[in-house]
Coordinates of N, CA and C in Angstrom, one line a residue:
M1 N 255.8 102.5 126.9 CA 255.6 101.1 127.3 C 254.5 101.1 128.3
S2 N 253.6 100.1 128.1 CA 252.4 99.9 129.0 C 252.9 99.4 130.3
R3 N 252.1 99.7 131.3 CA 252.4 99.3 132.7 C 252.2 97.8 132.9
Y4 N 253.1 97.1 133.6 CA 253.1 95.7 133.8 C 251.9 95.4 134.7
T5 N 251.1 94.4 134.3 CA 249.9 94.0 135.0 C 249.9 92.5 135.4
G6 N 251.0 91.9 135.2 CA 251.1 90.5 135.6 C 251.3 90.2 137.0
S7 N 251.7 89.0 137.3 CA 251.9 88.6 138.7 C 253.2 89.2 139.4
E8 N 253.0 89.9 140.5 CA 254.1 90.4 141.3 C 254.9 89.3 141.9
F9 N 254.3 88.2 142.2 CA 255.0 87.1 142.8 C 256.0 86.5 141.7
K10 N 255.6 86.4 140.5 CA 256.6 85.9 139.4 C 257.7 86.9 139.3
R11 N 257.4 88.2 139.3 CA 258.5 89.2 139.2 C 259.4 89.1 140.3
A12 N 258.9 88.9 141.5 CA 259.8 88.8 142.7 C 260.7 87.6 142.6
R13 N 260.1 86.5 142.2 CA 260.9 85.3 142.1 C 262.0 85.4 141.0
R14 N 261.7 86.2 139.9 CA 262.6 86.4 138.8 C 263.9 87.1 139.3
V15 N 263.7 88.1 140.2 CA 264.8 88.8 140.6 C 265.3 88.4 142.0
G16 N 264.6 87.4 142.6 CA 265.1 86.8 143.9 C 265.0 87.8 145.0
F17 N 263.9 88.6 145.0 CA 263.8 89.7 146.0 C 262.3 90.0 146.3
S18 N 262.0 90.2 147.5 CA 260.6 90.4 147.9 C 260.2 91.9 147.6
L19 N 259.4 92.1 146.6 CA 259.0 93.4 146.1 C 258.1 94.1 147.1
S20 N 257.4 93.3 147.9 CA 256.5 93.9 148.9 C 257.2 94.1 150.2
E21 N 258.5 93.6 150.3 CA 259.3 93.7 151.5 C 258.8 93.0 152.7
T22 N 257.9 92.0 152.4 CA 257.4 91.1 153.4 C 257.9 89.7 153.4
G23 N 258.5 89.3 152.3 CA 259.1 88.0 152.1 C 258.1 87.0 151.6
K24 N 256.8 87.4 151.5 CA 255.7 86.4 151.1 C 256.0 85.8 149.8
E25 N 256.5 86.6 148.8 CA 256.6 86.0 147.5 C 257.6 84.9 147.4
L26 N 258.6 84.9 148.2 CA 259.6 83.9 148.1 C 259.5 82.8 149.2
A27 N 258.5 82.9 150.1 CA 258.4 81.9 151.2 C 258.3 80.5 150.7
R28 N 257.4 80.2 149.7 CA 257.2 78.9 149.3 C 258.1 78.4 148.2
R29 N 258.4 79.4 147.3 CA 259.2 79.0 146.1 C 260.3 80.1 146.0
P30 N 261.4 79.9 146.7 CA 262.5 80.8 146.6 C 263.4 80.6 145.4
Y31 N 262.8 80.5 144.2 CA 263.6 80.3 143.0 C 262.8 80.9 141.9
G32 N 263.4 81.0 140.7 CA 262.8 81.7 139.6 C 261.5 81.0 139.1
P33 N 260.6 81.7 138.4 CA 259.4 81.2 137.9 C 259.7 80.3 136.6
G34 N 258.7 79.5 136.3 CA 258.8 78.7 135.1 C 259.3 77.3 135.3
Q35 N 259.3 76.5 134.3 CA 259.6 75.1 134.3 C 261.1 74.8 134.8
H36 N 262.0 75.7 134.5 CA 263.4 75.5 134.8 C 263.8 76.5 135.9
G37 N 262.9 77.1 136.6 CA 263.2 78.1 137.6 C 264.1 77.6 138.8
N38 N 264.0 76.3 139.0 CA 264.7 75.7 140.1 C 266.1 75.1 139.7
A39 N 266.3 75.2 138.4 CA 267.6 74.7 137.9 C 268.7 75.6 138.2
R40 N 269.9 75.1 138.3 CA 271.1 75.9 138.7 C 271.5 76.8 137.5
K41 N 271.7 78.0 137.7 CA 272.1 79.0 136.7 C 273.6 79.4 136.8
G42 N 274.2 79.7 135.7 CA 275.6 80.2 135.8 C 275.7 81.5 136.5
K43 N 276.9 81.8 136.9 CA 277.2 83.1 137.6 C 276.9 84.3 136.7
L44 N 276.3 85.3 137.3 CA 276.0 86.5 136.5 C 277.3 87.3 136.3
S45 N 277.3 88.0 135.2 CA 278.4 88.9 134.9 C 278.2 90.2 135.8
D46 N 279.2 91.1 135.8 CA 279.1 92.3 136.5 C 277.9 93.1 136.0
Y47 N 277.7 93.2 134.7 CA 276.6 93.9 134.1 C 275.3 93.2 134.6
G48 N 275.2 91.9 134.6 CA 274.0 91.2 135.0 C 273.7 91.4 136.4
V49 N 274.6 91.5 137.3 CA 274.4 91.8 138.7 C 273.8 93.3 138.8
Q50 N 274.4 94.2 138.1 CA 273.9 95.6 138.2 C 272.5 95.7 137.6
L51 N 272.3 95.0 136.5 CA 270.9 95.1 135.9 C 269.9 94.5 136.8
K52 N 270.2 93.4 137.4 CA 269.3 92.7 138.4 C 269.0 93.7 139.5
E53 N 270.0 94.4 140.0 CA 269.7 95.3 141.2 C 268.8 96.4 140.7
K54 N 269.1 96.9 139.5 CA 268.2 98.0 139.0 C 266.8 97.5 138.8
Q55 N 266.6 96.3 138.3 CA 265.3 95.8 138.1 C 264.5 95.6 139.4
K56 N 265.3 95.1 140.4 CA 264.7 94.9 141.8 C 264.0 96.1 142.3
V57 N 264.8 97.2 142.2 CA 264.3 98.5 142.8 C 263.2 99.1 141.9
R58 N 263.3 99.0 140.6 CA 262.3 99.5 139.7 C 261.0 98.7 139.8
F59 N 261.1 97.4 139.9 CA 259.9 96.6 140.1 C 259.2 96.9 141.5
M60 N 260.1 97.1 142.5 CA 259.6 97.3 143.9 C 258.7 98.6 143.9
Y61 N 259.2 99.7 143.3 CA 258.4 100.9 143.3 C 257.4 101.0 142.2
G62 N 257.4 100.1 141.2 CA 256.4 100.0 140.2 C 256.6 101.1 139.1
L63 N 257.8 101.4 138.8 CA 258.1 102.5 137.8 C 258.4 101.9 136.4
S64 N 258.1 102.7 135.4 CA 258.6 102.4 134.0 C 260.1 102.7 134.0
E65 N 260.7 102.2 133.0 CA 262.2 102.5 132.8 C 262.4 104.0 132.7
K66 N 261.5 104.7 131.9 CA 261.7 106.1 131.6 C 261.5 106.9 133.0
Q67 N 260.5 106.6 133.8 CA 260.3 107.2 135.1 C 261.5 107.0 136.0
F68 N 262.0 105.8 136.0 CA 263.1 105.4 136.9 C 264.3 106.2 136.5
R69 N 264.7 106.2 135.2 CA 265.9 106.9 134.8 C 265.7 108.4 135.1
K70 N 264.6 109.0 134.9 CA 264.3 110.4 135.1 C 264.6 110.7 136.6
T71 N 264.1 109.9 137.5 CA 264.3 110.1 138.9 C 265.7 110.0 139.3
F72 N 266.4 109.0 138.6 CA 267.9 108.8 138.9 C 268.6 110.1 138.5
D73 N 268.3 110.6 137.3 CA 269.0 111.8 136.9 C 268.7 113.0 137.8
E74 N 267.5 113.1 138.3 CA 267.1 114.2 139.2 C 268.0 114.1 140.5
A75 N 268.2 112.8 141.0 CA 269.0 112.6 142.2 C 270.4 113.1 142.0
A76 N 270.9 113.0 140.8 CA 272.3 113.4 140.6 C 272.5 114.9 140.8
K77 N 271.4 115.7 140.7 CA 271.5 117.1 140.9 C 271.4 117.6 142.3
I78 N 271.2 116.6 143.2 CA 271.0 116.9 144.7 C 272.3 116.7 145.4
K79 N 272.7 117.6 146.3 CA 273.9 117.5 147.0 C 273.9 116.3 147.9
G80 N 274.9 115.5 148.0 CA 275.0 114.3 148.8 C 275.3 113.1 148.1
I81 N 275.0 111.9 148.7 CA 275.3 110.6 148.0 C 274.2 110.3 147.0
H82 N 274.6 110.1 145.8 CA 273.7 109.9 144.7 C 272.7 108.8 144.9
G83 N 273.2 107.6 145.3 CA 272.3 106.5 145.5 C 271.3 106.7 146.6
T84 N 271.7 107.3 147.7 CA 270.8 107.6 148.8 C 269.8 108.6 148.4
N85 N 270.2 109.6 147.7 CA 269.2 110.6 147.2 C 268.2 110.0 146.3
F86 N 268.7 109.1 145.5 CA 267.8 108.4 144.6 C 266.7 107.6 145.3
L87 N 267.1 106.9 146.3 CA 266.1 106.1 147.1 C 265.1 107.1 147.8
R88 N 265.6 108.2 148.3 CA 264.8 109.2 149.0 C 263.7 109.8 148.1
L89 N 264.1 110.0 146.8 CA 263.2 110.6 145.8 C 262.1 109.5 145.5
L90 N 262.5 108.3 145.4 CA 261.5 107.2 145.2 C 260.6 107.1 146.4
E91 N 261.1 107.2 147.6 CA 260.3 107.1 148.8 C 259.3 108.3 148.9
S92 N 259.6 109.4 148.3 CA 258.8 110.6 148.3 C 257.7 110.6 147.4
R93 N 257.5 109.6 146.5 CA 256.4 109.5 145.6 C 255.1 109.3 146.4
L94 N 254.0 109.9 145.9 CA 252.8 109.9 146.7 C 252.3 108.4 146.8
D95 N 252.4 107.6 145.7 CA 251.8 106.2 145.8 C 252.6 105.5 146.9
N96 N 253.9 105.7 147.0 CA 254.7 105.0 148.0 C 254.4 105.4 149.4
L97 N 254.1 106.7 149.6 CA 253.8 107.1 151.0 C 252.4 106.7 151.4
V98 N 251.5 106.6 150.4 CA 250.1 106.0 150.7 C 250.3 104.6 151.2
Y99 N 251.2 103.9 150.6 CA 251.5 102.5 151.0 C 252.2 102.4 152.3
R100 N 253.1 103.3 152.5 CA 253.9 103.3 153.8 C 252.9 103.7 155.0
I101 N 252.0 104.6 154.8 CA 251.0 104.9 155.8 C 250.1 103.7 156.2
G102 N 249.8 102.9 155.1 CA 248.9 101.8 155.4 C 247.5 101.9 154.8
F103 N 247.3 102.9 153.9 CA 246.0 103.0 153.3 C 245.8 101.9 152.3
A104 N 246.9 101.3 151.8 CA 246.8 100.2 150.8 C 247.9 99.1 151.3
S105 N 247.6 97.9 151.0 CA 248.5 96.8 151.4 C 249.6 96.5 150.4
T106 N 249.5 97.1 149.2 CA 250.6 97.0 148.2 C 250.8 98.4 147.6
R107 N 252.0 98.5 146.9 CA 252.2 99.8 146.2 C 251.3 99.9 145.0
R108 N 251.0 98.7 144.4 CA 250.0 98.7 143.3 C 248.7 99.2 143.7
G109 N 248.2 98.7 144.9 CA 246.9 99.2 145.4 C 246.9 100.6 145.8
A110 N 248.1 101.1 146.3 CA 248.2 102.5 146.6 C 248.1 103.4 145.4
R111 N 248.8 102.9 144.3 CA 248.7 103.7 143.0 C 247.3 103.8 142.5
Q112 N 246.5 102.7 142.7 CA 245.1 102.7 142.3 C 244.3 103.7 143.1
L113 N 244.5 103.7 144.4 CA 243.8 104.7 145.2 C 244.0 106.1 144.8
V114 N 245.3 106.4 144.4 CA 245.7 107.7 144.0 C 245.0 108.0 142.6
N115 N 245.2 107.1 141.7 CA 244.6 107.2 140.3 C 243.1 107.5 140.3
H116 N 242.4 106.9 141.3 CA 241.0 107.0 141.3 C 240.5 108.2 142.1
G117 N 241.4 109.0 142.5 CA 241.1 110.3 143.2 C 240.6 110.2 144.6
H118 N 241.0 109.2 145.3 CA 240.6 109.0 146.7 C 241.6 109.8 147.7
V119 N 242.8 110.1 147.2 CA 243.8 110.7 148.1 C 243.9 112.2 148.0
T120 N 244.2 112.8 149.2 CA 244.4 114.2 149.2 C 245.8 114.6 149.8
V121 N 246.4 115.7 149.4 CA 247.6 116.2 149.9 C 247.3 117.6 150.4
N122 N 247.5 117.9 151.7 CA 247.1 119.2 152.3 C 245.7 119.6 151.9
G123 N 244.8 118.6 151.9 CA 243.4 118.8 151.7 C 242.9 118.9 150.3
E124 N 243.9 118.9 149.3 CA 243.6 119.0 147.9 C 243.7 117.6 147.2
K125 N 242.8 117.2 146.4 CA 242.9 116.0 145.7 C 244.1 115.9 144.8
V126 N 244.8 114.8 144.8 CA 245.9 114.6 143.9 C 245.8 113.2 143.3
D127 N 245.7 113.1 142.0 CA 245.5 111.8 141.4 C 246.7 111.4 140.5
I128 N 247.9 111.9 140.9 CA 249.1 111.6 140.1 C 250.0 110.8 141.1
P129 N 250.2 109.4 140.8 CA 251.0 108.6 141.7 C 252.4 109.0 141.9
S130 N 253.0 109.7 140.9 CA 254.4 110.1 140.9 C 254.6 111.4 141.6
Y131 N 253.5 112.0 142.1 CA 253.5 113.4 142.7 C 254.6 113.3 143.8
R132 N 255.5 114.3 143.8 CA 256.6 114.4 144.8 C 256.1 115.1 146.0
V133 N 255.9 114.3 147.1 CA 255.5 114.9 148.4 C 256.6 115.6 149.0
K134 N 256.3 116.8 149.6 CA 257.3 117.6 150.3 C 257.3 117.4 151.8
I135 N 258.4 117.7 152.4 CA 258.4 117.6 153.9 C 257.4 118.5 154.5
G136 N 256.6 117.9 155.4 CA 255.5 118.7 156.1 C 254.1 118.5 155.4
D137 N 254.1 117.9 154.2 CA 252.8 117.7 153.5 C 252.0 116.6 154.3
I138 N 250.7 116.8 154.3 CA 249.8 115.9 155.0 C 249.0 115.1 154.0
I139 N 249.1 113.8 154.1 CA 248.4 112.9 153.2 C 247.2 112.2 153.9
S140 N 246.1 112.3 153.2 CA 244.9 111.7 153.8 C 244.0 111.2 152.7
L141 N 242.8 110.9 153.0 CA 241.8 110.4 152.1 C 240.6 111.4 152.1
K142 N 239.8 111.4 151.0 CA 238.6 112.2 151.1 C 237.7 111.6 152.2
D143 N 236.9 112.5 152.8 CA 236.1 112.1 154.0 C 235.2 110.9 153.6
K144 N 234.6 110.9 152.4 CA 233.7 109.8 152.1 C 234.4 108.5 151.7
D145 N 235.8 108.6 151.6 CA 236.5 107.4 151.2 C 237.3 106.8 152.4
K146 N 237.2 107.4 153.6 CA 237.9 106.9 154.7 C 237.3 105.5 155.2
E147 N 236.1 105.2 154.8 CA 235.4 104.0 155.2 C 235.5 102.9 154.1
L148 N 236.2 103.2 153.1 CA 236.3 102.2 152.0 C 236.8 100.9 152.6
K149 N 236.2 99.8 152.2 CA 236.6 98.5 152.7 C 238.1 98.1 152.5
V150 N 238.6 98.4 151.3 CA 240.0 98.1 151.0 C 240.9 98.9 152.0
V151 N 240.5 100.1 152.3 CA 241.3 101.0 153.2 C 241.3 100.4 154.7
T152 N 240.1 100.2 155.2 CA 239.9 99.7 156.6 C 240.6 98.4 156.8
E153 N 240.5 97.5 155.8 CA 241.2 96.2 155.8 C 242.7 96.3 155.9
S154 N 243.2 97.2 155.0 CA 244.6 97.4 155.0 C 245.1 98.0 156.3
L155 N 244.4 99.0 156.8 CA 244.9 99.7 158.1 C 244.8 98.7 159.2
S156 N 243.9 97.8 159.2 CA 243.8 96.8 160.3 C 245.0 95.8 160.4
K157 N 245.7 95.7 159.2 CA 246.8 94.8 159.1 C 248.2 95.5 159.5
V158 N 248.2 96.8 159.7 CA 249.5 97.5 159.9 C 250.0 97.2 161.3
N159 N 251.2 96.7 161.4 CA 251.8 96.4 162.7 C 252.7 97.6 163.2
R160 N 253.4 98.2 162.2 CA 254.3 99.3 162.6 C 254.5 100.2 161.3
R161 N 254.8 101.4 161.6 CA 255.0 102.4 160.5 C 256.4 102.9 160.5
V162 N 256.8 103.4 159.4 CA 258.2 104.0 159.3 C 258.2 105.3 160.1
E163 N 259.4 105.6 160.7 CA 259.5 106.8 161.6 C 259.5 108.1 160.8
F164 N 259.7 108.1 159.5 CA 259.7 109.4 158.8 C 258.3 109.8 158.4
I165 N 257.3 109.1 158.9 CA 255.9 109.5 158.7 C 255.2 109.5 160.0
S166 N 254.6 110.6 160.4 CA 253.8 110.6 161.6 C 252.3 110.3 161.2
Y167 N 251.6 109.5 162.0 CA 250.3 109.1 161.6 C 249.3 109.5 162.7
D168 N 248.2 110.2 162.3 CA 247.1 110.5 163.3 C 246.0 109.5 163.1
E169 N 245.8 108.7 164.0 CA 244.8 107.6 163.9 C 243.4 108.1 163.9
K170 N 243.2 109.2 164.6 CA 241.8 109.8 164.7 C 241.4 110.4 163.4
K171 N 242.3 111.2 162.8 CA 242.0 111.9 161.6 C 242.3 111.0 160.3
L172 N 243.0 109.9 160.5 CA 243.4 109.0 159.4 C 244.2 109.8 158.4
E173 N 245.3 110.4 158.9 CA 246.2 111.2 158.0 C 247.6 111.0 158.4
G174 N 248.5 111.0 157.4 CA 249.9 110.9 157.7 C 250.7 112.1 157.3
T175 N 251.7 112.5 158.0 CA 252.5 113.7 157.7 C 253.9 113.2 157.4
Y176 N 254.4 113.6 156.2 CA 255.8 113.3 155.8 C 256.7 114.2 156.6
V177 N 257.3 113.8 157.7 CA 258.0 114.7 158.6 C 259.5 114.9 158.2
R178 N 260.1 114.0 157.5 CA 261.5 114.1 157.1 C 261.8 113.1 156.0
F179 N 263.0 113.3 155.4 CA 263.5 112.3 154.5 C 263.9 111.1 155.3
P180 N 263.8 109.9 154.7 CA 264.3 108.7 155.4 C 265.8 108.6 155.5
E181 N 266.3 108.1 156.6 CA 267.7 107.8 156.6 C 268.0 106.5 155.9
R182 N 269.2 106.3 155.4 CA 269.5 105.1 154.6 C 269.2 103.8 155.4
N183 N 269.5 103.8 156.7 CA 269.4 102.6 157.5 C 267.9 102.3 157.8
E184 N 267.0 103.2 157.4 CA 265.5 102.9 157.6 C 264.9 102.3 156.3
L185 N 265.7 102.2 155.3 CA 265.3 101.6 154.0 C 265.8 100.2 153.9
N186 N 265.3 99.5 152.9 CA 265.6 98.1 152.7 C 267.1 97.9 152.6
A187 N 267.6 97.0 153.5 CA 269.1 96.8 153.6 C 269.5 95.8 152.4
D188 N 268.6 95.2 151.8 CA 268.9 94.2 150.7 C 269.1 94.9 149.4
I189 N 269.0 96.2 149.4 CA 269.2 97.0 148.1 C 270.6 97.6 148.1
N190 N 271.3 97.4 147.0 CA 272.6 97.9 146.9 C 272.6 99.0 145.8
E191 N 272.2 100.2 146.2 CA 272.0 101.3 145.2 C 273.3 101.7 144.5
S192 N 274.4 101.4 145.0 CA 275.7 101.7 144.3 C 275.8 101.0 143.0
L193 N 275.2 99.8 143.0 CA 275.2 99.0 141.7 C 274.4 99.6 140.7
I194 N 273.3 100.3 141.1 CA 272.4 101.0 140.1 C 273.2 102.3 139.6
V195 N 273.9 102.9 140.5 CA 274.7 104.1 140.0 C 275.7 103.6 139.0
E196 N 276.4 102.5 139.3 CA 277.4 101.9 138.4 C 276.7 101.6 137.0
F197 N 275.5 101.0 137.1 CA 274.8 100.6 135.9 C 274.6 101.8 134.9
Y198 N 274.1 102.9 135.5 CA 273.8 104.0 134.7 C 275.0 104.9 134.3
N199 N 276.0 104.7 135.1 CA 277.2 105.6 134.8 C 278.2 104.9 133.9
K200 N 277.9 103.8 133.3 CA 278.8 103.1 132.4 C 279.1 104.0 131.2

């Protein structure tokens, strides 16, 4: 399946959830896209609720269904709570951490930076957005790319960063210091519904 290249705002409105986690997509039109987006809809079935939750998270991280399911299955092999482990694996993707650091203002933009070879991990170029970053890995940009306009503009808009990443402002590099705690991730996600969806 080809990657979705349409409007992220429409996607966000379809699932009723801010995919950028800023709330911008739903600020003006907090209802579904299209001519009948504001019309009242019937109550979702249990399956519909679970599917919607799965799509929310999949759209947020920008994964294909195949990638999403593969990550979910990997999380099942890790000791601990399946849903929390699943979110931690998603957060450990290189494109997501580039976004969390602030090198890009969206995950889609972060994925593009990685794809185009601008990002390094421990000083080595990595151009695979799904690359699993390990605890202690240092994420940076190639020296010649640190002055990219898109990067400087994005960094100037960062108000605060997540605590599981330490950031060196002088070197323009972030270190993945630990896995995130569940309470540090989006509270509007109910990962147990995703576990129920796949375990049917």
